Amino acid sequence: LSAWTLMGHEFIELKNTNAAVESYRRAVDTNSRDYRAWYGLGQTYEMLTMHFYALYYYRKAASLRPNDGRMWIAIANCNEQLQRIPQAMTFYQKAAQIDDPEGHAALKLAKLYRHHTHDPEKAAIYYSQYLNIAGDAEILDTTAEAILYLAEHHKNNGKLEKAQTLLARL
């Protein structure tokens, strides 16, 4: 990890985006294989709401680290910000398949299927996947949202026992 990359991270913490960009650019000039610097540039441009620039840098990071779900989630999020929902869903699906230990991609997919494509079956699949990842941890707002959606989904499909079991988790 180069000193320039670390400096970029520090400048991000200080909200000094100009200095962060300069530091990350020096980092990639020093080592073009440093995915952290490319990812840092993506984050910086995303903070500046320059999503097309952020996409470029996130794609560079993903090409260096293709099995890291965070890269694909970042690409998906930028596409979502640009209202490119089908592309966002593709990248969230990729993240969900390869590396989604916290369930971020599964939760995003559930919401997109629920609100944008209006596909309750697929929304239920991804809410279930999210709940499996969340396990029996503390009930968060997102966990409660998933439980309530799935309970309603099961109720609508005549599976009252499944709905009751889910609601008992609340």
Short mmCIF file of N, CA and C in Angstrom, two decimals, residues 13-153:
data_model
loop_
_atom_site.label_atom_id
_atom_site.label_comp_id
_atom_site.label_asym_id
_atom_site.label_seq_id
_atom_site.Cartn_x
_atom_site.Cartn_y
_atom_site.Cartn_z
N GLU A 13 -11.02 11.59 4.44
CA GLU A 13 -11.54 11.78 5.81
C GLU A 13 -11.67 13.26 6.15
N LEU A 14 -10.76 14.05 5.64
CA LEU A 14 -10.79 15.49 5.90
C LEU A 14 -11.70 16.24 4.93
N LYS A 15 -12.32 15.51 4.01
CA LYS A 15 -13.22 16.09 2.99
C LYS A 15 -12.49 17.03 2.03
N ASN A 16 -11.19 16.81 1.86
CA ASN A 16 -10.40 17.60 0.93
C ASN A 16 -10.27 16.78 -0.36
N THR A 17 -11.28 16.90 -1.21
CA THR A 17 -11.34 16.05 -2.40
C THR A 17 -10.26 16.39 -3.42
N ASN A 18 -9.90 17.66 -3.55
CA ASN A 18 -8.84 18.01 -4.51
C ASN A 18 -7.52 17.33 -4.15
N ALA A 19 -7.15 17.40 -2.88
CA ALA A 19 -5.91 16.77 -2.43
C ALA A 19 -6.02 15.24 -2.53
N ALA A 20 -7.20 14.70 -2.28
CA ALA A 20 -7.40 13.25 -2.39
C ALA A 20 -7.18 12.79 -3.83
N VAL A 21 -7.77 13.50 -4.78
CA VAL A 21 -7.59 13.14 -6.19
C VAL A 21 -6.11 13.19 -6.55
N GLU A 22 -5.43 14.24 -6.16
CA GLU A 22 -4.00 14.37 -6.47
C GLU A 22 -3.21 13.21 -5.86
N SER A 23 -3.50 12.86 -4.63
CA SER A 23 -2.77 11.77 -3.97
C SER A 23 -3.05 10.43 -4.65
N TYR A 24 -4.30 10.16 -4.95
CA TYR A 24 -4.64 8.89 -5.61
C TYR A 24 -4.03 8.82 -7.01
N ARG A 25 -4.02 9.94 -7.72
CA ARG A 25 -3.41 9.95 -9.06
C ARG A 25 -1.91 9.65 -8.98
N ARG A 26 -1.26 10.22 -7.99
CA ARG A 26 0.16 9.91 -7.81
C ARG A 26 0.36 8.44 -7.45
N ALA A 27 -0.57 7.91 -6.68
CA ALA A 27 -0.49 6.49 -6.31
C ALA A 27 -0.59 5.59 -7.54
N VAL A 28 -1.53 5.89 -8.45
CA VAL A 28 -1.66 5.04 -9.64
C VAL A 28 -0.51 5.29 -10.62
N ASP A 29 0.07 6.49 -10.60
CA ASP A 29 1.27 6.74 -11.41
C ASP A 29 2.44 5.90 -10.89
N THR A 30 2.49 5.74 -9.58
CA THR A 30 3.56 4.96 -8.96
C THR A 30 3.33 3.47 -9.15
N ASN A 31 2.08 3.03 -8.99
CA ASN A 31 1.75 1.61 -9.12
C ASN A 31 0.36 1.48 -9.72
N SER A 32 0.29 1.24 -11.00
CA SER A 32 -1.01 1.16 -11.69
C SER A 32 -1.80 -0.09 -11.31
N ARG A 33 -1.21 -0.99 -10.53
CA ARG A 33 -1.91 -2.21 -10.09
C ARG A 33 -2.51 -2.05 -8.68
N ASP A 34 -2.43 -0.85 -8.12
CA ASP A 34 -2.96 -0.60 -6.78
C ASP A 34 -4.46 -0.34 -6.87
N TYR A 35 -5.25 -1.39 -6.65
CA TYR A 35 -6.70 -1.25 -6.78
C TYR A 35 -7.26 -0.25 -5.78
N ARG A 36 -6.61 -0.12 -4.62
CA ARG A 36 -7.10 0.81 -3.59
C ARG A 36 -7.07 2.26 -4.09
N ALA A 37 -6.06 2.59 -4.85
CA ALA A 37 -5.96 3.95 -5.37
C ALA A 37 -7.05 4.19 -6.42
N TRP A 38 -7.25 3.22 -7.31
CA TRP A 38 -8.31 3.36 -8.31
C TRP A 38 -9.68 3.47 -7.61
N TYR A 39 -9.89 2.62 -6.62
CA TYR A 39 -11.14 2.64 -5.87
C TYR A 39 -11.30 3.98 -5.14
N GLY A 40 -10.22 4.48 -4.57
CA GLY A 40 -10.25 5.77 -3.89
C GLY A 40 -10.63 6.90 -4.84
N LEU A 41 -10.09 6.84 -6.06
CA LEU A 41 -10.49 7.84 -7.06
C LEU A 41 -11.99 7.73 -7.35
N GLY A 42 -12.47 6.50 -7.46
CA GLY A 42 -13.91 6.31 -7.67
C GLY A 42 -14.73 6.90 -6.54
N GLN A 43 -14.32 6.62 -5.32
CA GLN A 43 -15.05 7.16 -4.16
C GLN A 43 -15.03 8.69 -4.16
N THR A 44 -13.88 9.25 -4.48
CA THR A 44 -13.76 10.70 -4.48
C THR A 44 -14.70 11.33 -5.50
N TYR A 45 -14.69 10.78 -6.71
CA TYR A 45 -15.57 11.33 -7.74
C TYR A 45 -17.03 11.06 -7.44
N GLU A 46 -17.31 9.97 -6.76
CA GLU A 46 -18.69 9.71 -6.36
C GLU A 46 -19.13 10.75 -5.32
N MET A 47 -18.23 11.09 -4.39
CA MET A 47 -18.54 12.14 -3.41
C MET A 47 -18.84 13.46 -4.11
N LEU A 48 -18.17 13.70 -5.22
CA LEU A 48 -18.36 14.93 -5.98
C LEU A 48 -19.56 14.83 -6.94
N THR A 49 -20.29 13.73 -6.86
CA THR A 49 -21.42 13.40 -7.75
C THR A 49 -21.03 13.44 -9.22
N MET A 50 -19.82 13.05 -9.49
CA MET A 50 -19.33 12.92 -10.88
C MET A 50 -19.31 11.42 -11.19
N HIS A 51 -20.52 10.87 -11.39
CA HIS A 51 -20.69 9.43 -11.44
C HIS A 51 -20.04 8.76 -12.65
N PHE A 52 -19.96 9.45 -13.77
CA PHE A 52 -19.30 8.84 -14.92
C PHE A 52 -17.80 8.69 -14.68
N TYR A 53 -17.20 9.68 -14.06
CA TYR A 53 -15.79 9.56 -13.68
C TYR A 53 -15.62 8.44 -12.66
N ALA A 54 -16.50 8.43 -11.66
CA ALA A 54 -16.43 7.39 -10.62
C ALA A 54 -16.53 6.00 -11.25
N LEU A 55 -17.44 5.84 -12.21
CA LEU A 55 -17.58 4.54 -12.89
C LEU A 55 -16.28 4.11 -13.55
N TYR A 56 -15.64 5.04 -14.21
CA TYR A 56 -14.37 4.72 -14.89
C TYR A 56 -13.36 4.16 -13.88
N TYR A 57 -13.22 4.83 -12.76
CA TYR A 57 -12.22 4.41 -11.77
C TYR A 57 -12.64 3.14 -11.04
N TYR A 58 -13.91 3.00 -10.76
CA TYR A 58 -14.37 1.75 -10.15
C TYR A 58 -14.15 0.56 -11.09
N ARG A 59 -14.36 0.78 -12.38
CA ARG A 59 -14.12 -0.32 -13.34
C ARG A 59 -12.65 -0.71 -13.36
N LYS A 60 -11.77 0.28 -13.26
CA LYS A 60 -10.33 -0.04 -13.19
C LYS A 60 -10.05 -0.88 -11.94
N ALA A 61 -10.61 -0.49 -10.81
CA ALA A 61 -10.42 -1.23 -9.56
C ALA A 61 -10.98 -2.65 -9.69
N ALA A 62 -12.15 -2.79 -10.30
CA ALA A 62 -12.77 -4.11 -10.47
C ALA A 62 -11.95 -5.00 -11.39
N SER A 63 -11.31 -4.41 -12.38
CA SER A 63 -10.49 -5.22 -13.28
C SER A 63 -9.27 -5.78 -12.55
N LEU A 64 -8.81 -5.07 -11.53
CA LEU A 64 -7.68 -5.53 -10.73
C LEU A 64 -8.11 -6.47 -9.60
N ARG A 65 -9.35 -6.40 -9.22
CA ARG A 65 -9.85 -7.19 -8.09
C ARG A 65 -11.26 -7.71 -8.43
N PRO A 66 -11.36 -8.60 -9.41
CA PRO A 66 -12.67 -9.02 -9.91
C PRO A 66 -13.50 -9.87 -8.93
N ASN A 67 -12.89 -10.43 -7.91
CA ASN A 67 -13.63 -11.26 -6.96
C ASN A 67 -13.98 -10.53 -5.67
N ASP A 68 -13.88 -9.22 -5.71
CA ASP A 68 -14.21 -8.40 -4.55
C ASP A 68 -15.56 -7.73 -4.80
N GLY A 69 -16.57 -8.16 -4.08
CA GLY A 69 -17.92 -7.65 -4.29
C GLY A 69 -18.06 -6.15 -4.10
N ARG A 70 -17.19 -5.57 -3.26
CA ARG A 70 -17.27 -4.12 -3.04
C ARG A 70 -17.08 -3.34 -4.34
N MET A 71 -16.22 -3.85 -5.22
CA MET A 71 -15.97 -3.16 -6.49
C MET A 71 -17.25 -3.13 -7.33
N TRP A 72 -17.91 -4.29 -7.38
CA TRP A 72 -19.12 -4.40 -8.21
C TRP A 72 -20.29 -3.64 -7.58
N ILE A 73 -20.35 -3.61 -6.26
CA ILE A 73 -21.40 -2.83 -5.59
C ILE A 73 -21.20 -1.35 -5.88
N ALA A 74 -19.96 -0.89 -5.88
CA ALA A 74 -19.68 0.52 -6.19
C ALA A 74 -20.11 0.85 -7.62
N ILE A 75 -19.79 -0.03 -8.55
CA ILE A 75 -20.19 0.18 -9.95
C ILE A 75 -21.72 0.19 -10.06
N ALA A 76 -22.36 -0.75 -9.37
CA ALA A 76 -23.82 -0.82 -9.39
C ALA A 76 -24.44 0.45 -8.82
N ASN A 77 -23.88 0.91 -7.70
CA ASN A 77 -24.43 2.11 -7.05
C ASN A 77 -24.33 3.32 -7.97
N CYS A 78 -23.21 3.47 -8.67
CA CYS A 78 -23.08 4.60 -9.61
C CYS A 78 -24.11 4.49 -10.72
N ASN A 79 -24.31 3.29 -11.24
CA ASN A 79 -25.32 3.11 -12.28
C ASN A 79 -26.70 3.44 -11.75
N GLU A 80 -26.96 3.06 -10.51
CA GLU A 80 -28.26 3.38 -9.91
C GLU A 80 -28.42 4.89 -9.77
N GLN A 81 -27.37 5.59 -9.36
CA GLN A 81 -27.42 7.04 -9.24
C GLN A 81 -27.69 7.70 -10.59
N LEU A 82 -27.22 7.06 -11.66
CA LEU A 82 -27.43 7.58 -13.01
C LEU A 82 -28.75 7.10 -13.61
N GLN A 83 -29.59 6.46 -12.78
CA GLN A 83 -30.89 5.92 -13.21
C GLN A 83 -30.74 4.85 -14.29
N ARG A 84 -29.63 4.16 -14.29
CA ARG A 84 -29.40 3.05 -15.22
C ARG A 84 -29.67 1.76 -14.44
N ILE A 85 -30.95 1.55 -14.16
CA ILE A 85 -31.38 0.48 -13.25
C ILE A 85 -31.03 -0.92 -13.76
N PRO A 86 -31.26 -1.25 -15.04
CA PRO A 86 -30.89 -2.60 -15.49
C PRO A 86 -29.39 -2.89 -15.32
N GLN A 87 -28.55 -1.89 -15.63
CA GLN A 87 -27.11 -2.08 -15.45
C GLN A 87 -26.78 -2.23 -13.96
N ALA A 88 -27.40 -1.42 -13.13
CA ALA A 88 -27.16 -1.51 -11.69
C ALA A 88 -27.52 -2.91 -11.19
N MET A 89 -28.64 -3.43 -11.64
CA MET A 89 -29.06 -4.75 -11.20
C MET A 89 -28.08 -5.83 -11.64
N THR A 90 -27.55 -5.69 -12.83
CA THR A 90 -26.56 -6.65 -13.32
C THR A 90 -25.34 -6.69 -12.41
N PHE A 91 -24.86 -5.52 -12.02
CA PHE A 91 -23.66 -5.47 -11.18
C PHE A 91 -23.96 -5.87 -9.73
N TYR A 92 -25.13 -5.55 -9.23
CA TYR A 92 -25.50 -6.04 -7.90
C TYR A 92 -25.59 -7.57 -7.91
N GLN A 93 -26.14 -8.13 -8.99
CA GLN A 93 -26.23 -9.59 -9.09
C GLN A 93 -24.84 -10.22 -9.10
N LYS A 94 -23.93 -9.60 -9.82
CA LYS A 94 -22.56 -10.11 -9.85
C LYS A 94 -21.96 -10.09 -8.44
N ALA A 95 -22.15 -9.00 -7.73
CA ALA A 95 -21.63 -8.90 -6.36
C ALA A 95 -22.28 -9.94 -5.46
N ALA A 96 -23.58 -10.13 -5.60
CA ALA A 96 -24.30 -11.10 -4.76
C ALA A 96 -23.80 -12.52 -5.02
N GLN A 97 -23.38 -12.80 -6.24
CA GLN A 97 -22.91 -14.14 -6.59
C GLN A 97 -21.49 -14.40 -6.11
N ILE A 98 -20.64 -13.37 -6.13
CA ILE A 98 -19.23 -13.64 -5.83
C ILE A 98 -18.81 -13.27 -4.42
N ASP A 99 -19.35 -12.21 -3.86
CA ASP A 99 -18.86 -11.77 -2.55
C ASP A 99 -19.79 -10.70 -1.98
N ASP A 100 -20.69 -11.12 -1.11
CA ASP A 100 -21.63 -10.18 -0.48
C ASP A 100 -21.81 -10.56 0.98
N PRO A 101 -20.72 -10.50 1.76
CA PRO A 101 -20.80 -11.01 3.14
C PRO A 101 -21.75 -10.23 4.05
N GLU A 102 -22.03 -8.99 3.74
CA GLU A 102 -22.93 -8.19 4.58
C GLU A 102 -24.33 -8.07 3.99
N GLY A 103 -24.53 -8.61 2.80
CA GLY A 103 -25.86 -8.61 2.19
C GLY A 103 -26.27 -7.33 1.51
N HIS A 104 -25.31 -6.42 1.28
CA HIS A 104 -25.66 -5.14 0.66
C HIS A 104 -26.25 -5.33 -0.74
N ALA A 105 -25.63 -6.19 -1.54
CA ALA A 105 -26.12 -6.40 -2.91
C ALA A 105 -27.49 -7.06 -2.90
N ALA A 106 -27.67 -8.05 -2.03
CA ALA A 106 -28.96 -8.74 -1.94
C ALA A 106 -30.07 -7.76 -1.56
N LEU A 107 -29.80 -6.90 -0.59
CA LEU A 107 -30.81 -5.93 -0.15
C LEU A 107 -31.13 -4.93 -1.26
N LYS A 108 -30.10 -4.44 -1.95
CA LYS A 108 -30.33 -3.50 -3.06
C LYS A 108 -31.17 -4.16 -4.15
N LEU A 109 -30.84 -5.42 -4.48
CA LEU A 109 -31.61 -6.12 -5.51
C LEU A 109 -33.06 -6.31 -5.08
N ALA A 110 -33.28 -6.66 -3.83
CA ALA A 110 -34.65 -6.83 -3.34
C ALA A 110 -35.44 -5.54 -3.53
N LYS A 111 -34.83 -4.42 -3.15
CA LYS A 111 -35.52 -3.13 -3.27
C LYS A 111 -35.76 -2.75 -4.73
N LEU A 112 -34.78 -3.01 -5.59
CA LEU A 112 -34.95 -2.67 -7.00
C LEU A 112 -36.04 -3.54 -7.65
N TYR A 113 -36.04 -4.83 -7.32
CA TYR A 113 -37.10 -5.69 -7.87
C TYR A 113 -38.46 -5.28 -7.32
N ARG A 114 -38.49 -4.84 -6.10
CA ARG A 114 -39.75 -4.44 -5.47
C ARG A 114 -40.28 -3.13 -6.05
N HIS A 115 -39.42 -2.13 -6.16
CA HIS A 115 -39.89 -0.79 -6.51
C HIS A 115 -39.75 -0.42 -7.99
N HIS A 116 -38.79 -1.00 -8.67
CA HIS A 116 -38.56 -0.59 -10.07
C HIS A 116 -39.10 -1.57 -11.09
N THR A 117 -38.93 -2.86 -10.85
CA THR A 117 -39.42 -3.82 -11.83
C THR A 117 -40.74 -4.44 -11.40
N HIS A 118 -41.12 -4.19 -10.15
CA HIS A 118 -42.38 -4.71 -9.60
C HIS A 118 -42.49 -6.23 -9.79
N ASP A 119 -41.42 -6.91 -9.39
CA ASP A 119 -41.37 -8.37 -9.48
C ASP A 119 -41.32 -8.92 -8.05
N PRO A 120 -42.48 -9.21 -7.47
CA PRO A 120 -42.50 -9.62 -6.06
C PRO A 120 -41.78 -10.94 -5.79
N GLU A 121 -41.76 -11.83 -6.75
CA GLU A 121 -41.09 -13.12 -6.54
C GLU A 121 -39.58 -12.93 -6.40
N LYS A 122 -39.01 -12.16 -7.30
CA LYS A 122 -37.56 -11.93 -7.22
C LYS A 122 -37.21 -11.06 -6.02
N ALA A 123 -38.07 -10.11 -5.69
CA ALA A 123 -37.83 -9.31 -4.48
C ALA A 123 -37.79 -10.23 -3.27
N ALA A 124 -38.71 -11.18 -3.21
CA ALA A 124 -38.77 -12.12 -2.09
C ALA A 124 -37.50 -12.98 -2.04
N ILE A 125 -37.02 -13.40 -3.18
CA ILE A 125 -35.79 -14.21 -3.23
C ILE A 125 -34.63 -13.44 -2.62
N TYR A 126 -34.47 -12.18 -3.00
CA TYR A 126 -33.33 -11.40 -2.51
C TYR A 126 -33.52 -10.93 -1.06
N TYR A 127 -34.77 -10.67 -0.65
CA TYR A 127 -34.99 -10.37 0.77
C TYR A 127 -34.65 -11.61 1.61
N SER A 128 -35.01 -12.78 1.12
CA SER A 128 -34.68 -14.03 1.84
C SER A 128 -33.17 -14.21 1.91
N GLN A 129 -32.49 -13.95 0.82
CA GLN A 129 -31.03 -14.06 0.79
C GLN A 129 -30.42 -13.09 1.80
N TYR A 130 -30.95 -11.89 1.85
CA TYR A 130 -30.47 -10.90 2.81
C TYR A 130 -30.67 -11.38 4.24
N LEU A 131 -31.84 -11.92 4.53
CA LEU A 131 -32.11 -12.41 5.89
C LEU A 131 -31.20 -13.58 6.25
N ASN A 132 -30.90 -14.43 5.29
CA ASN A 132 -29.98 -15.54 5.55
C ASN A 132 -28.60 -15.02 5.92
N ILE A 133 -28.18 -13.97 5.25
CA ILE A 133 -26.87 -13.38 5.55
C ILE A 133 -26.91 -12.69 6.91
N ALA A 134 -27.99 -11.96 7.19
CA ALA A 134 -28.12 -11.24 8.45
C ALA A 134 -28.20 -12.20 9.63
N GLY A 135 -28.78 -13.37 9.41
CA GLY A 135 -28.89 -14.36 10.48
C GLY A 135 -29.75 -13.88 11.63
N ASP A 136 -29.36 -14.26 12.82
CA ASP A 136 -30.12 -13.89 14.01
C ASP A 136 -29.53 -12.68 14.72
N ALA A 137 -28.81 -11.88 13.97
CA ALA A 137 -28.20 -10.68 14.56
C ALA A 137 -29.31 -9.71 14.97
N GLU A 138 -28.89 -8.63 15.56
CA GLU A 138 -29.82 -7.59 16.00
C GLU A 138 -30.73 -7.17 14.84
N ILE A 139 -31.99 -6.96 15.15
CA ILE A 139 -32.96 -6.54 14.12
C ILE A 139 -32.72 -5.07 13.80
N LEU A 140 -32.28 -4.83 12.58
CA LEU A 140 -32.08 -3.46 12.09
C LEU A 140 -33.30 -3.05 11.28
N ASP A 141 -33.36 -1.80 10.89
CA ASP A 141 -34.46 -1.34 10.05
C ASP A 141 -34.54 -2.15 8.76
N THR A 142 -33.38 -2.43 8.17
CA THR A 142 -33.37 -3.19 6.91
C THR A 142 -33.83 -4.62 7.13
N THR A 143 -33.47 -5.20 8.27
CA THR A 143 -33.91 -6.56 8.58
C THR A 143 -35.42 -6.57 8.78
N ALA A 144 -35.93 -5.60 9.51
CA ALA A 144 -37.38 -5.50 9.74
C ALA A 144 -38.11 -5.31 8.42
N GLU A 145 -37.55 -4.49 7.54
CA GLU A 145 -38.16 -4.27 6.22
C GLU A 145 -38.26 -5.59 5.46
N ALA A 146 -37.18 -6.36 5.48
CA ALA A 146 -37.17 -7.65 4.78
C ALA A 146 -38.18 -8.61 5.38
N ILE A 147 -38.23 -8.67 6.71
CA ILE A 147 -39.17 -9.57 7.38
C ILE A 147 -40.61 -9.19 7.05
N LEU A 148 -40.92 -7.91 7.13
CA LEU A 148 -42.29 -7.46 6.84
C LEU A 148 -42.68 -7.73 5.40
N TYR A 149 -41.75 -7.48 4.47
CA TYR A 149 -42.05 -7.74 3.06
C TYR A 149 -42.32 -9.22 2.85
N LEU A 150 -41.43 -10.06 3.38
CA LEU A 150 -41.58 -11.50 3.18
C LEU A 150 -42.83 -12.04 3.86
N ALA A 151 -43.16 -11.53 5.03
CA ALA A 151 -44.38 -11.96 5.72
C ALA A 151 -45.61 -11.63 4.87
N GLU A 152 -45.65 -10.42 4.35
CA GLU A 152 -46.76 -10.02 3.48
C GLU A 152 -46.81 -10.88 2.22
N HIS A 153 -45.64 -11.13 1.65
CA HIS A 153 -45.53 -11.96 0.44
C HIS A 153 -46.08 -13.37 0.71
#
